[in-house]
XYZ file of C-alpha atoms in Angstrom:
757
model
C 8.005 -7.790 -20.046
C 10.523 -7.747 -16.731
C 10.550 -9.394 -12.815
C 10.476 -6.878 -9.949
C 14.113 -8.180 -9.286
C 15.325 -7.468 -12.973
C 13.066 -3.598 -12.519
C 15.102 -3.709 -9.021
C 18.322 -4.233 -10.812
C 17.842 -1.300 -13.777
C 16.239 1.107 -10.813
C 18.106 4.227 -11.193
C 18.777 5.127 -7.844
C 19.281 8.605 -6.620
C 23.303 8.937 -5.406
C 22.788 9.019 -1.210
C 25.068 8.551 1.552
C 25.014 7.224 5.708
C 26.594 8.861 8.222
C 26.802 8.084 11.372
C 25.998 10.904 14.130
C 27.296 11.116 17.479
C 25.884 13.375 20.121
C 22.270 13.467 19.193
C 20.478 12.460 22.607
C 17.119 13.130 21.268
C 13.931 13.309 19.232
C 14.402 17.046 19.246
C 17.936 16.548 17.490
C 16.354 14.917 14.462
C 14.817 18.310 13.586
C 17.791 19.925 13.995
C 20.433 17.608 11.844
C 17.744 17.067 9.297
C 17.534 20.915 8.693
C 20.918 21.576 8.317
C 21.548 19.276 6.149
C 18.605 19.850 4.151
C 19.684 23.892 4.312
C 23.293 22.167 2.366
C 24.077 23.597 -1.383
C 23.273 20.669 -3.652
C 21.595 17.894 -0.633
C 18.096 16.524 -2.355
C 16.709 14.930 0.876
C 18.581 14.417 4.286
C 16.494 11.521 7.414
C 17.200 10.479 9.952
C 17.302 7.119 12.044
C 17.481 8.093 15.336
C 17.032 4.955 16.542
C 19.794 3.867 14.863
C 21.378 7.221 15.183
C 22.173 7.503 10.947
C 21.279 9.654 8.573
C 20.716 9.037 4.834
C 21.714 12.267 2.669
C 20.327 12.245 -0.829
C 22.651 14.697 -3.228
C 26.303 14.959 -4.919
C 27.707 16.366 -2.026
C 30.997 15.328 -0.627
C 30.837 13.709 3.023
C 33.348 16.168 4.676
C 30.952 19.650 3.120
C 27.867 17.385 4.944
C 30.103 16.627 8.113
C 31.093 20.323 8.564
C 27.297 20.826 8.233
C 26.757 18.870 11.119
C 29.531 19.546 13.204
C 28.360 23.113 13.416
C 25.190 22.578 15.308
C 27.013 20.802 17.788
C 26.864 17.205 16.567
C 29.690 14.856 15.039
C 29.478 12.311 12.070
C 31.666 10.224 10.525
C 31.082 8.961 6.863
C 29.996 5.278 5.598
C 29.580 5.793 2.331
C 32.353 4.188 0.982
C 31.284 0.710 3.105
C 29.773 -2.550 1.575
C 26.940 -2.937 3.563
C 27.873 -5.952 5.697
C 31.501 -3.984 6.598
C 28.846 -1.538 7.863
C 26.666 -3.443 9.354
C 29.969 -4.716 11.242
C 31.362 -1.255 11.691
C 28.304 -0.663 13.345
C 27.823 -3.207 15.696
C 31.117 -2.650 16.570
C 31.062 0.774 17.411
C 27.232 0.099 19.468
C 29.723 -2.349 21.394
C 31.842 -0.324 22.471
C 29.294 2.393 22.991
C 27.660 -0.117 24.783
C 30.779 -0.746 26.870
C 31.585 2.653 27.808
C 27.928 3.135 29.109
C 27.947 -0.114 31.300
C 31.294 1.172 33.032
C 30.399 5.114 33.383
C 27.105 3.323 35.435
C 28.737 1.300 37.636
C 31.264 4.254 37.868
C 28.656 6.440 39.075
C 26.106 4.016 40.961
C 29.219 2.902 42.544
C 28.903 6.044 44.689
C 24.951 6.768 44.119
C 23.452 3.856 45.282
C 26.156 3.693 48.763
C 25.100 6.757 49.280
C 21.187 6.429 48.554
C 21.355 3.265 51.042
C 22.901 5.336 53.528
C 19.944 7.531 53.538
C 17.399 5.035 53.402
C 19.210 3.497 56.233
C 18.515 6.783 58.171
C 21.738 8.507 58.208
C 21.869 12.357 57.924
C 22.052 13.689 54.610
C 22.139 17.490 56.114
C 24.891 19.370 56.694
C 25.131 20.500 60.950
C 28.606 20.211 61.895
C 31.890 20.843 60.984
C 32.854 17.598 60.609
C 29.826 16.744 58.080
C 30.945 19.647 56.263
C 34.323 17.785 55.642
C 32.817 14.667 54.877
C 30.005 16.057 52.341
C 32.640 18.143 50.663
C 34.965 14.663 49.698
C 31.620 13.735 48.508
C 31.130 16.548 46.912
C 34.657 16.497 44.976
C 34.370 12.691 44.418
C 30.258 13.697 42.829
C 32.225 15.793 40.251
C 35.055 13.424 39.349
C 31.956 11.472 38.606
C 30.145 13.642 36.740
C 33.120 14.365 34.715
C 34.273 10.687 33.989
C 30.387 9.067 33.596
C 28.887 11.927 32.495
C 30.862 14.294 30.279
C 28.398 13.763 27.122
C 25.824 14.819 28.615
C 27.332 18.131 29.876
C 29.737 18.324 26.032
C 26.284 17.984 24.424
C 24.413 20.561 26.783
C 26.723 23.523 25.754
C 27.193 22.458 22.002
C 23.371 22.952 21.853
C 23.298 26.080 24.312
C 26.691 27.180 22.014
C 23.560 26.749 18.835
C 20.429 28.079 20.661
C 19.032 24.712 20.902
C 18.102 22.536 23.660
C 18.006 19.174 23.858
C 17.470 15.561 25.946
C 21.116 16.775 27.403
C 20.202 20.309 27.894
C 17.626 18.807 30.894
C 20.234 16.476 32.190
C 22.805 18.340 32.791
C 21.116 21.180 34.431
C 18.616 18.432 36.401
C 21.623 16.765 37.852
C 24.173 20.020 37.571
C 21.404 22.345 39.670
C 20.936 19.516 42.234
C 24.985 19.304 42.792
C 25.713 23.208 42.686
C 22.939 23.162 45.758
C 24.912 20.570 47.656
C 27.777 22.471 47.006
C 26.255 25.541 48.559
C 24.436 23.881 51.180
C 28.555 22.230 52.017
C 30.144 26.036 51.375
C 27.421 28.261 52.870
C 25.007 25.670 55.413
C 24.636 28.656 57.943
C 23.145 30.838 55.173
C 20.427 28.570 54.206
C 17.456 27.189 57.034
C 17.933 24.529 58.937
C 15.576 22.119 57.029
C 17.277 23.494 53.639
C 20.367 21.879 54.484
C 20.174 19.246 52.573
C 22.376 17.816 49.636
C 21.384 15.697 46.825
C 24.810 14.213 45.382
C 23.045 10.856 45.699
C 20.599 12.281 42.979
C 23.724 13.769 41.099
C 25.441 10.317 41.123
C 22.125 7.597 40.786
C 20.412 10.156 37.822
C 23.839 9.505 35.733
C 24.239 6.089 36.276
C 20.330 4.980 35.711
C 20.515 7.433 32.655
C 23.776 5.837 31.478
C 22.110 2.395 32.534
C 19.038 2.871 30.162
C 21.611 3.746 27.012
C 23.092 0.874 27.617
C 20.264 -1.438 27.311
C 18.636 1.036 24.444
C 21.510 0.389 22.888
C 21.623 -3.259 23.246
C 17.736 -4.010 22.606
C 17.981 -1.826 19.268
C 20.661 -3.843 17.579
C 17.600 -6.772 17.263
C 15.837 -4.299 14.903
C 18.378 -4.978 12.183
C 17.411 -8.533 12.354
C 16.220 -8.350 8.691
C 19.165 -6.305 7.437
C 21.756 -8.423 8.055
C 19.501 -11.719 7.337
C 19.336 -10.037 3.627
C 22.876 -9.636 3.687
C 23.766 -13.452 4.992
C 21.847 -14.075 1.877
C 25.209 -13.126 -0.334
C 27.714 -15.524 -1.112
C 31.486 -14.477 0.252
C 33.264 -16.475 -3.005
C 32.368 -17.316 -6.427
C 33.421 -20.261 -8.418
C 34.325 -18.334 -12.146
C 35.482 -20.462 -14.888
C 39.010 -19.027 -16.260
C 41.190 -20.306 -18.553
C 39.328 -23.934 -19.046
C 40.028 -24.400 -14.748
C 37.636 -23.638 -11.877
C 38.897 -21.016 -9.739
C 37.594 -19.808 -6.032
C 37.767 -16.101 -5.751
C 35.973 -12.960 -3.801
C 32.755 -11.735 -4.737
C 33.763 -8.919 -4.913
C 36.074 -10.257 -7.859
C 33.316 -11.142 -9.759
C 33.194 -9.163 -12.986
C 30.041 -8.582 -15.913
C 30.325 -11.617 -18.279
C 32.050 -14.440 -16.165
C 30.687 -17.874 -16.403
C 30.386 -18.800 -12.831
C 29.854 -22.413 -11.406
C 27.387 -22.842 -8.702
C 26.777 -26.831 -7.198
C 23.954 -28.085 -5.510
C 23.986 -26.404 -1.986
C 25.635 -23.649 -3.168
C 24.224 -19.507 -3.259
C 24.228 -17.991 -6.728
C 27.000 -15.663 -5.642
C 25.924 -12.997 -8.482
C 23.029 -11.768 -11.032
C 23.620 -13.926 -14.406
C 21.861 -16.072 -16.898
C 21.959 -19.569 -16.985
C 24.469 -20.914 -19.954
C 24.435 -24.147 -19.393
C 23.089 -27.161 -17.387
C 19.502 -27.040 -15.862
C 18.395 -27.042 -11.862
C 15.700 -25.632 -9.147
C 17.045 -22.496 -7.843
C 15.219 -22.367 -4.319
C 14.022 -18.403 -4.270
C 12.001 -18.356 -1.255
C 14.407 -15.886 0.897
C 13.700 -12.824 -1.749
C 10.092 -14.003 -2.820
C 8.759 -16.074 0.070
C 6.878 -18.493 -2.419
C 8.269 -21.556 -0.980
C 8.362 -23.344 -3.899
C 11.711 -24.007 -5.688
C 11.971 -22.603 -9.778
C 12.472 -24.165 -12.406
C 15.906 -22.684 -14.286
C 16.703 -23.949 -17.999
C 19.151 -21.768 -20.340
C 18.037 -18.842 -20.823
C 17.060 -18.186 -17.795
C 17.370 -15.037 -15.098
C 19.159 -16.336 -11.724
C 19.605 -14.123 -9.163
C 22.580 -13.602 -6.345
C 21.641 -14.877 -3.013
C 18.799 -17.479 -3.911
C 20.311 -21.739 -3.197
C 21.069 -24.067 -5.929
C 19.207 -27.436 -4.673
C 19.454 -29.460 -7.321
C 21.525 -29.649 -10.952
C 24.969 -28.131 -11.152
C 25.043 -25.012 -13.290
C 26.665 -22.856 -15.800
C 25.821 -18.754 -15.732
C 27.307 -15.688 -16.967
C 27.693 -13.092 -14.843
C 25.428 -10.018 -15.798
C 25.302 -7.707 -12.739
C 27.898 -7.760 -9.907
C 28.623 -6.223 -6.650
C 26.002 -3.394 -5.355
C 24.252 -3.559 -8.812
C 22.455 -7.260 -7.927
C 19.359 -8.004 -7.238
C 20.013 -8.548 -3.501
C 22.325 -5.725 -3.189
C 19.462 -2.914 -4.711
C 16.620 -4.930 -2.210
C 19.060 -4.216 1.003
C 19.267 -0.573 0.043
C 15.855 -0.735 -0.665
C 14.948 -1.575 2.905
C 17.608 0.605 4.546
C 15.954 3.424 3.247
C 12.489 2.558 3.675
C 13.746 1.457 7.389
C 14.895 5.589 7.877
C 11.969 7.283 6.137
C 8.990 8.420 8.220
C 5.071 8.289 8.391
C 3.059 11.586 8.368
C 2.739 10.281 12.425
C 6.709 9.896 13.075
C 7.097 13.661 11.478
C 4.155 14.714 13.701
C 6.617 13.318 17.017
C 9.146 14.933 15.519
C 7.276 18.093 15.184
C 6.361 18.286 19.454
C 9.575 16.967 20.463
C 11.585 20.460 18.870
C 9.147 22.357 21.585
C 8.533 19.606 23.965
C 12.367 20.727 25.726
C 12.442 23.816 26.003
C 8.674 23.806 27.186
C 9.244 21.897 29.724
C 12.441 24.062 30.926
C 9.953 26.580 31.293
C 7.958 24.386 33.492
C 10.970 23.458 35.390
C 11.503 26.959 36.082
C 7.741 27.918 36.775
C 7.808 24.783 38.799
C 10.060 25.886 41.240
C 9.494 29.650 41.242
C 5.874 27.617 42.797
C 7.629 26.331 45.709
C 10.357 29.243 46.344
C 7.196 31.847 46.512
C 3.829 29.052 48.059
C 5.610 26.153 49.209
C 6.559 25.052 53.369
C 9.971 25.098 54.435
C 12.530 24.609 53.577
C 11.194 26.468 49.959
C 14.367 26.325 48.175
C 15.077 22.696 48.892
C 11.713 21.403 47.465
C 12.010 24.147 44.515
C 15.519 22.605 43.541
C 13.775 18.906 43.951
C 11.062 19.585 41.791
C 13.330 21.920 39.169
C 15.510 18.441 39.109
C 12.567 16.361 38.990
C 10.879 17.671 35.798
C 13.511 18.004 33.818
C 14.793 14.542 34.291
C 11.345 13.095 33.828
C 10.486 14.849 30.680
C 13.901 14.269 28.820
C 12.064 12.594 25.438
C 14.170 9.634 24.496
C 11.197 6.899 24.437
C 9.306 9.878 21.743
C 12.586 9.493 19.888
C 12.750 5.730 19.394
C 8.875 5.546 19.105
C 8.155 5.413 15.599
C 11.833 4.607 14.075
C 12.016 1.537 15.679
C 8.881 0.447 14.802
C 9.110 1.288 11.145
C 12.170 -0.338 11.142
C 11.017 -3.792 11.921
C 7.819 -3.665 10.291
C 10.201 -2.491 7.364
C 11.927 -5.468 7.991
C 9.286 -7.719 8.526
C 7.790 -6.902 5.438
C 11.327 -7.607 3.408
C 10.752 -10.971 4.940
C 7.156 -11.926 3.726
C 8.901 -10.726 -0.100
C 7.152 -7.303 -0.058
C 9.254 -4.457 -0.484
C 8.204 -0.752 0.833
C 9.326 2.191 -0.351
C 8.630 4.801 2.008
C 6.979 5.277 5.749
C 4.159 7.136 4.238
C 3.210 3.579 2.078
C 3.705 2.007 4.998
C 0.950 3.720 7.246
C -1.595 4.627 4.412
C -1.776 0.780 3.634
C -3.482 -0.111 7.465
C -5.965 2.751 6.402
C -7.331 0.928 2.539
C -11.276 0.805 2.766
C -10.771 -0.020 -0.655
C -8.666 -2.627 -3.038
C -8.633 -2.117 -6.610
C -7.604 -5.515 -8.571
C -6.931 -5.609 -11.922
C -7.658 -9.299 -13.924
C -5.135 -10.014 -16.220
C -1.569 -10.718 -13.887
C -2.478 -10.332 -10.526
C -5.690 -12.085 -9.814
C -4.864 -14.906 -13.109
C -1.953 -15.906 -13.903
C -1.654 -13.643 -17.139
C -0.738 -16.667 -19.009
C -3.264 -17.379 -21.425
C -3.671 -21.295 -22.559
C -6.108 -22.621 -24.961
C -8.612 -25.184 -23.165
C -10.954 -26.327 -25.598
C -11.317 -27.471 -29.421
C -14.879 -27.141 -30.648
C -14.799 -28.627 -33.929
C -17.821 -27.943 -35.985
C -16.428 -29.246 -39.853
C -15.803 -33.118 -39.172
C -13.943 -32.939 -42.163
C -11.315 -31.609 -40.050
C -9.167 -32.455 -37.048
C -7.986 -30.647 -33.992
C -4.263 -30.635 -35.164
C -5.224 -29.307 -38.572
C -6.952 -26.342 -37.016
C -4.052 -25.702 -34.479
C -2.316 -25.486 -37.427
C -4.615 -22.839 -39.216
C -4.971 -20.831 -36.083
C -0.951 -21.474 -35.198
C -0.085 -19.419 -38.545
C -2.606 -17.367 -38.776
C -1.311 -16.334 -35.363
C 2.386 -16.521 -35.736
C 2.857 -12.744 -36.142
C 0.619 -11.380 -33.719
C 1.688 -9.927 -30.029
C -1.515 -10.245 -29.080
C -1.799 -12.848 -25.734
C -4.139 -14.585 -26.429
C -2.454 -15.162 -30.161
C 0.529 -16.148 -28.246
C -1.607 -19.382 -26.226
C -2.666 -20.083 -29.658
C 1.012 -20.320 -31.144
C 2.394 -21.764 -27.789
C 0.032 -25.499 -27.774
C 0.260 -25.565 -31.303
C 4.473 -25.972 -30.632
C 3.813 -27.806 -27.468
C 2.199 -30.680 -29.695
C 5.185 -30.576 -32.398
C 2.877 -28.805 -34.843
C 4.777 -26.535 -38.038
C 3.203 -23.350 -38.524
C 3.460 -21.861 -42.302
C 4.186 -18.542 -43.524
C 0.520 -16.846 -44.249
C -0.093 -14.264 -47.003
C -2.340 -11.281 -47.393
C -1.820 -10.992 -43.870
C -4.534 -7.997 -42.234
C -5.310 -7.457 -38.359
C -9.306 -5.898 -38.404
C -9.312 -4.215 -35.188
C -11.901 -5.390 -32.844
C -12.489 -7.856 -34.747
C -9.854 -10.158 -35.557
C -7.769 -11.184 -38.472
C -7.530 -13.241 -41.612
C -5.109 -14.461 -44.236
C -4.508 -16.715 -47.012
C -2.898 -20.744 -46.173
C -2.152 -22.952 -49.077
C -4.497 -20.786 -51.704
C -7.454 -21.496 -49.100
C -8.925 -18.226 -47.365
C -8.104 -17.644 -43.525
C -10.792 -16.047 -40.897
C -9.967 -15.709 -37.234
C -11.639 -13.840 -34.575
C -15.257 -13.199 -32.771
C -18.158 -12.934 -33.775
C -18.480 -9.683 -35.559
C -15.813 -11.069 -38.234
C -18.319 -13.551 -39.031
C -21.059 -12.601 -38.875
C -19.446 -9.560 -41.202
C -18.213 -11.916 -43.863
C -21.518 -14.419 -44.303
C -20.411 -16.874 -41.969
C -23.284 -18.958 -41.223
C -22.658 -19.893 -37.134
C -25.799 -22.571 -36.549
C -25.780 -23.411 -33.460
C -22.483 -22.793 -31.994
C -23.181 -19.004 -30.636
C -25.003 -21.073 -27.281
C -21.462 -23.118 -27.462
C -19.444 -19.649 -27.688
C -21.738 -17.992 -24.739
C -21.359 -21.425 -22.364
C -17.524 -20.741 -22.981
C -17.470 -16.987 -22.235
C -20.105 -18.072 -19.446
C -17.041 -20.070 -17.946
C -14.580 -17.240 -17.902
C -13.369 -18.555 -21.310
C -12.646 -16.397 -24.606
C -14.205 -18.013 -27.862
C -12.682 -17.230 -31.359
C -13.991 -18.622 -34.063
C -12.115 -20.061 -37.504
C -13.737 -20.466 -40.434
C -11.966 -21.210 -43.691
C -13.064 -21.011 -47.386
C -16.197 -18.905 -45.388
C -17.007 -22.488 -43.725
C -16.880 -22.359 -39.615
C -14.578 -25.481 -38.839
C -14.031 -25.073 -35.257
C -14.344 -23.030 -32.322
C -11.099 -22.428 -30.385
C -11.357 -21.172 -26.465
C -8.693 -19.441 -24.280
C -8.502 -18.832 -21.005
C -6.352 -17.513 -18.279
C -6.410 -19.692 -15.136
C -6.737 -18.090 -12.348
C -3.849 -17.957 -10.273
C -4.491 -20.883 -7.380
C -4.336 -19.124 -4.197
C -6.043 -15.366 -5.354
C -9.762 -17.101 -3.927
C -8.264 -16.970 -0.226
C -6.057 -14.408 -0.708
C -9.080 -12.017 -1.467
C -11.284 -14.090 1.272
C -8.671 -11.801 3.378
C -8.930 -9.177 2.348
C -12.638 -9.102 2.327
C -12.810 -10.536 5.899
C -10.286 -7.726 7.046
C -12.799 -4.864 5.951
C -11.844 -3.662 2.270
C -14.403 -3.660 -0.469
C -12.779 -5.405 -3.409
C -12.945 -4.896 -7.121
C -12.034 -5.982 -10.379
C -10.848 -4.007 -12.787
C -10.116 -5.010 -16.913
C -10.032 -4.308 -20.592
C -12.179 -7.707 -20.763
C -15.240 -8.796 -22.526
C -17.991 -8.704 -19.807
C -18.749 -12.222 -19.477
C -15.712 -12.580 -19.632
C -14.375 -10.533 -16.356
C -18.317 -11.836 -14.228
C -17.320 -14.914 -15.074
C -13.507 -14.431 -13.357
C -15.596 -12.421 -10.664
C -18.162 -14.884 -9.896
C -14.736 -17.910 -9.313
C -12.414 -15.610 -6.704
C -16.195 -14.311 -5.142
C -15.324 -10.652 -6.409
C -19.239 -8.577 -6.730
C -17.806 -5.427 -8.030
C -16.688 -5.615 -11.379
C -15.859 -3.148 -13.940
C -15.446 -4.172 -17.219
C -14.201 -3.296 -20.735
C -12.236 -0.075 -18.953
C -9.948 1.691 -21.096
C -5.879 1.773 -20.471
C -6.932 5.706 -19.844
C -9.373 4.857 -17.761
C -8.272 3.231 -15.165
C -7.083 6.812 -13.419
C -10.920 7.550 -13.727
C -12.476 4.881 -11.506
C -9.318 5.333 -8.904
C -10.506 8.723 -8.621
C -14.218 7.655 -9.011
C -13.502 5.214 -5.599
C -11.670 8.126 -4.324
C -14.304 10.784 -4.851
C -16.613 8.711 -2.377
C -14.644 8.262 0.371
C -12.588 5.441 -0.100
C -8.760 4.547 0.142
C -7.656 3.378 -2.258
C -5.408 0.588 -3.344
C -4.626 -0.453 -6.208
C -2.508 -3.406 -7.387
C -1.284 -4.434 -11.056
C 1.004 -4.888 -13.051
C 1.160 -3.797 -16.633
C 2.160 -0.177 -18.359
C -2.003 0.245 -18.406
C -2.121 0.376 -14.783
C 0.377 2.845 -14.569
C -1.606 5.661 -14.389
C -3.999 4.041 -11.628
C -1.231 2.829 -9.473
C 0.510 6.223 -9.517
C -3.091 7.806 -8.770
C -4.003 5.235 -6.117
C -3.525 6.432 -2.403
C -1.142 3.251 -1.894
C 0.123 1.170 -5.792
C 0.552 -2.736 -5.247
C 2.982 -3.868 -8.022
C 2.940 -7.547 -8.667
C 6.405 -9.001 -8.798
C 5.902 -10.641 -12.098
C 4.581 -7.004 -13.969
C 6.485 -4.357 -15.717
C 9.555 -2.194 -14.753
C 6.339 0.745 -15.516
C 3.935 -0.165 -13.284
C 6.313 -1.235 -10.124
C 8.125 1.914 -10.212
C 4.845 3.569 -9.839
C 3.696 1.771 -7.420
C 4.744 2.232 -3.250
C 4.894 -1.176 -2.420
C 6.287 -3.972 -5.229
C 5.186 -7.783 -4.781
C 8.356 -9.741 -5.134
C 6.204 -12.811 -5.756
C 2.908 -12.545 -7.898
C 0.633 -13.960 -4.944
C -2.167 -11.824 -3.757
C -1.374 -13.194 -0.376
C 1.338 -10.392 -0.403
C -0.858 -7.621 -1.052
C -3.173 -9.115 2.519
C 0.198 -9.643 3.926
C 2.088 -6.525 3.308
C -1.487 -4.790 4.657
C -1.408 -6.860 8.318
C 2.248 -6.018 8.757
C 1.705 -2.611 7.677
C -1.459 -2.808 9.888
C 0.106 -4.028 13.370
C 3.224 -1.134 12.134
C 0.768 1.239 13.029
C -0.510 -0.188 16.193
C 2.704 -0.510 17.254
C 3.857 3.195 16.197
C 0.485 3.864 17.946
C 1.059 1.998 20.825
C 4.900 3.233 21.566
C 3.968 6.912 20.754
C 0.838 6.572 23.584
C 3.390 5.575 26.428
C 5.810 7.927 25.407
C 3.235 10.913 25.346
C 1.393 10.084 27.845
C 4.608 9.087 30.506
C 6.565 12.310 29.469
C 3.191 14.859 29.530
C 1.708 12.748 32.588
C 5.077 12.407 34.586
C 5.367 16.567 34.541
C 2.784 17.852 37.059
C 4.334 14.222 39.822
C 7.945 15.545 39.272
C 6.097 19.142 39.545
C 4.608 18.374 42.995
C 1.236 17.877 42.512
C 0.636 15.357 45.286
C 2.418 17.175 47.692
C -0.769 19.484 48.952
C -2.802 16.160 48.926
C -0.532 13.267 50.578
C 3.019 14.894 51.362
C 4.430 12.806 48.670
C 7.741 14.240 46.829
C 8.859 12.635 43.739
C 12.292 11.972 43.782
C 14.754 12.959 41.165
C 16.708 9.437 41.101
C 13.440 7.771 40.918
C 12.477 10.213 37.629
C 15.737 9.353 36.473
C 15.413 5.068 36.384
C 11.817 6.388 35.298
C 12.995 8.574 31.734
C 15.672 5.231 31.711
C 13.328 2.689 31.562
C 10.709 3.678 29.183
C 13.227 3.764 26.288
C 13.629 0.546 26.576
C 9.629 -0.568 27.073
C 9.128 1.733 23.644
C 12.351 -0.658 22.244
C 11.101 -3.810 23.490
C 7.455 -3.139 22.678
C 8.986 -2.253 19.094
C 10.335 -5.499 19.347
C 7.719 -7.511 19.891
C 6.239 -6.611 16.446
C 9.151 -9.194 14.904
C 7.029 -12.000 16.622
C 4.108 -11.459 14.310
C 2.794 -13.867 11.630
C 0.042 -12.484 9.025
C -2.446 -15.608 8.769
C -3.062 -17.099 5.541
C -6.078 -18.473 6.536
């Protein structure tokens, strides 16, 4: 049986690569980029993370082919597939810092003209063209404004032109149209003032400069804030050691982590991080695995035990043989899974992408309609009002916040889950987990430890000691792979009992086993086996029933057709299962236990942990049927298991949760993997899912309300009633800071802590 860490190490990952996208201005860009890549031969899927401006492409395709496909639709791309995770992060941080500095510089250039002009207007300075002197002054300012449009706003106009060439529209289109319209109108006023009514001779150079400055400021603040959402990846990457102490030619030498080879013997001293995955060959120690599993207690490691890169050696000095290095280590695969999950979209996010793809063209139409209404029905100066209205609509409706709403929350939520030892495979699982109404829990290995132990030995014949009884039972079961048999063998070996070879061994399906040992006939199994062979049980049936009522499995041992003992084996309930199940029930989830064990034992375990609904004696093939049965009742079903026989049910459930100590097949079939064995990880996963989806809804609501509600005000709906007209500068500031609001709200998730009590 493999652990989740082993499964992650062995998991075959489809070839994928990351690209950094340049020129993506808003959510409407996402669908175009993903579609262009998906239509490229050899590409299986493409998922863009608008918040990070990166796209993950799955499929064996040359980076230059992907870059060409992106450039063909008007964007630029850069391949980062050859970089390590930490190099990629450093490269991205350096690029973000450079971009931030550039945006701030452009902001100061634009506001350097816009602010003085706005202050001048606010204090009563005439913003009109009446005299020849005013024409000269405003012409000079118009030229300065054009220079600012070039130096501080060039990226908007280039992006808009590329979109136009490719018959699309995006945020850059709206900004370019809005600021360009304001500037062109102002220049017409400067050159041909007499051609316009006196009241229409107003210039809007300050609006153009201020809008460019404020939007650059908003983008800069967004870049700064969104960097915080990568904290989980940064922490995971920070777990990786930079060097390793390798034993070569009987000498310890320190080498870079990239130079460690498979089968190298590596030394780790107390307080050091384990550099690569491996198997302990010498020494014993305790390892702190909390950074991977969320489990606070250190784990004892002896010779032959697996250790994982990134974990912390607490006490002893050990030597281990490297088994996985580089990108094959568990921590590297976990980082890859978290990154891919952060890039994936929950269904609610795809809805936002679809809406935003149509939003920009609709806004452009509304802008034109608004201008036409003012031109035909507005007061004088109708041209000025039409320009202001059209420009304000274009600026206020930029869907930046809409594009950030989902990916920012998903990034933080998935990262938060990883910190708690919960690996979420994709955005869809993240969303669906928040809606679970019924949770099916497998018993063995999920609610219980999955490691049965001998709890009682009731002697029925005083001629035999407990040691002899364990010797008989251990010897006859030594060849069996059944968990209960293993528990008896382990108990015998723990008491230094020497097990002997049996003869004439025969397993009797559904009953037990029989064999001969030193000429004595042994029978070991359930009550049916004893009755079948005419063994008198006397009053021991009642004692066996009492054991079963206490969640123990009783087995009868007979020697030479005479009952000599009852051995009871129990799979202990995990110490925190009761508290975790109470958490699930307190959140309104219907908890059901599913097991192949006998009904008496199942009911006893269920009673101890507080579960009222039990499906017992369920065959492996029927587990999936139980999931379907609950789904037919209208339940959103979560299934938690750890065995091969749980895989069909995990796959059929709405969300499958694999316990981290389970088999690779179970983990492969699950949507969410709990790296620790505790069911608190399950409750944490659901709590984080609910918090993340709630955060996404808050962001989407804010972005939708802002964009939809802002358009009528920008179009001038308040003017007939209150004489108020929204200034394009105010619209620019509001649009820029709406993105910052979404990013800040998403970062609140970083403070979320699931409550275990």
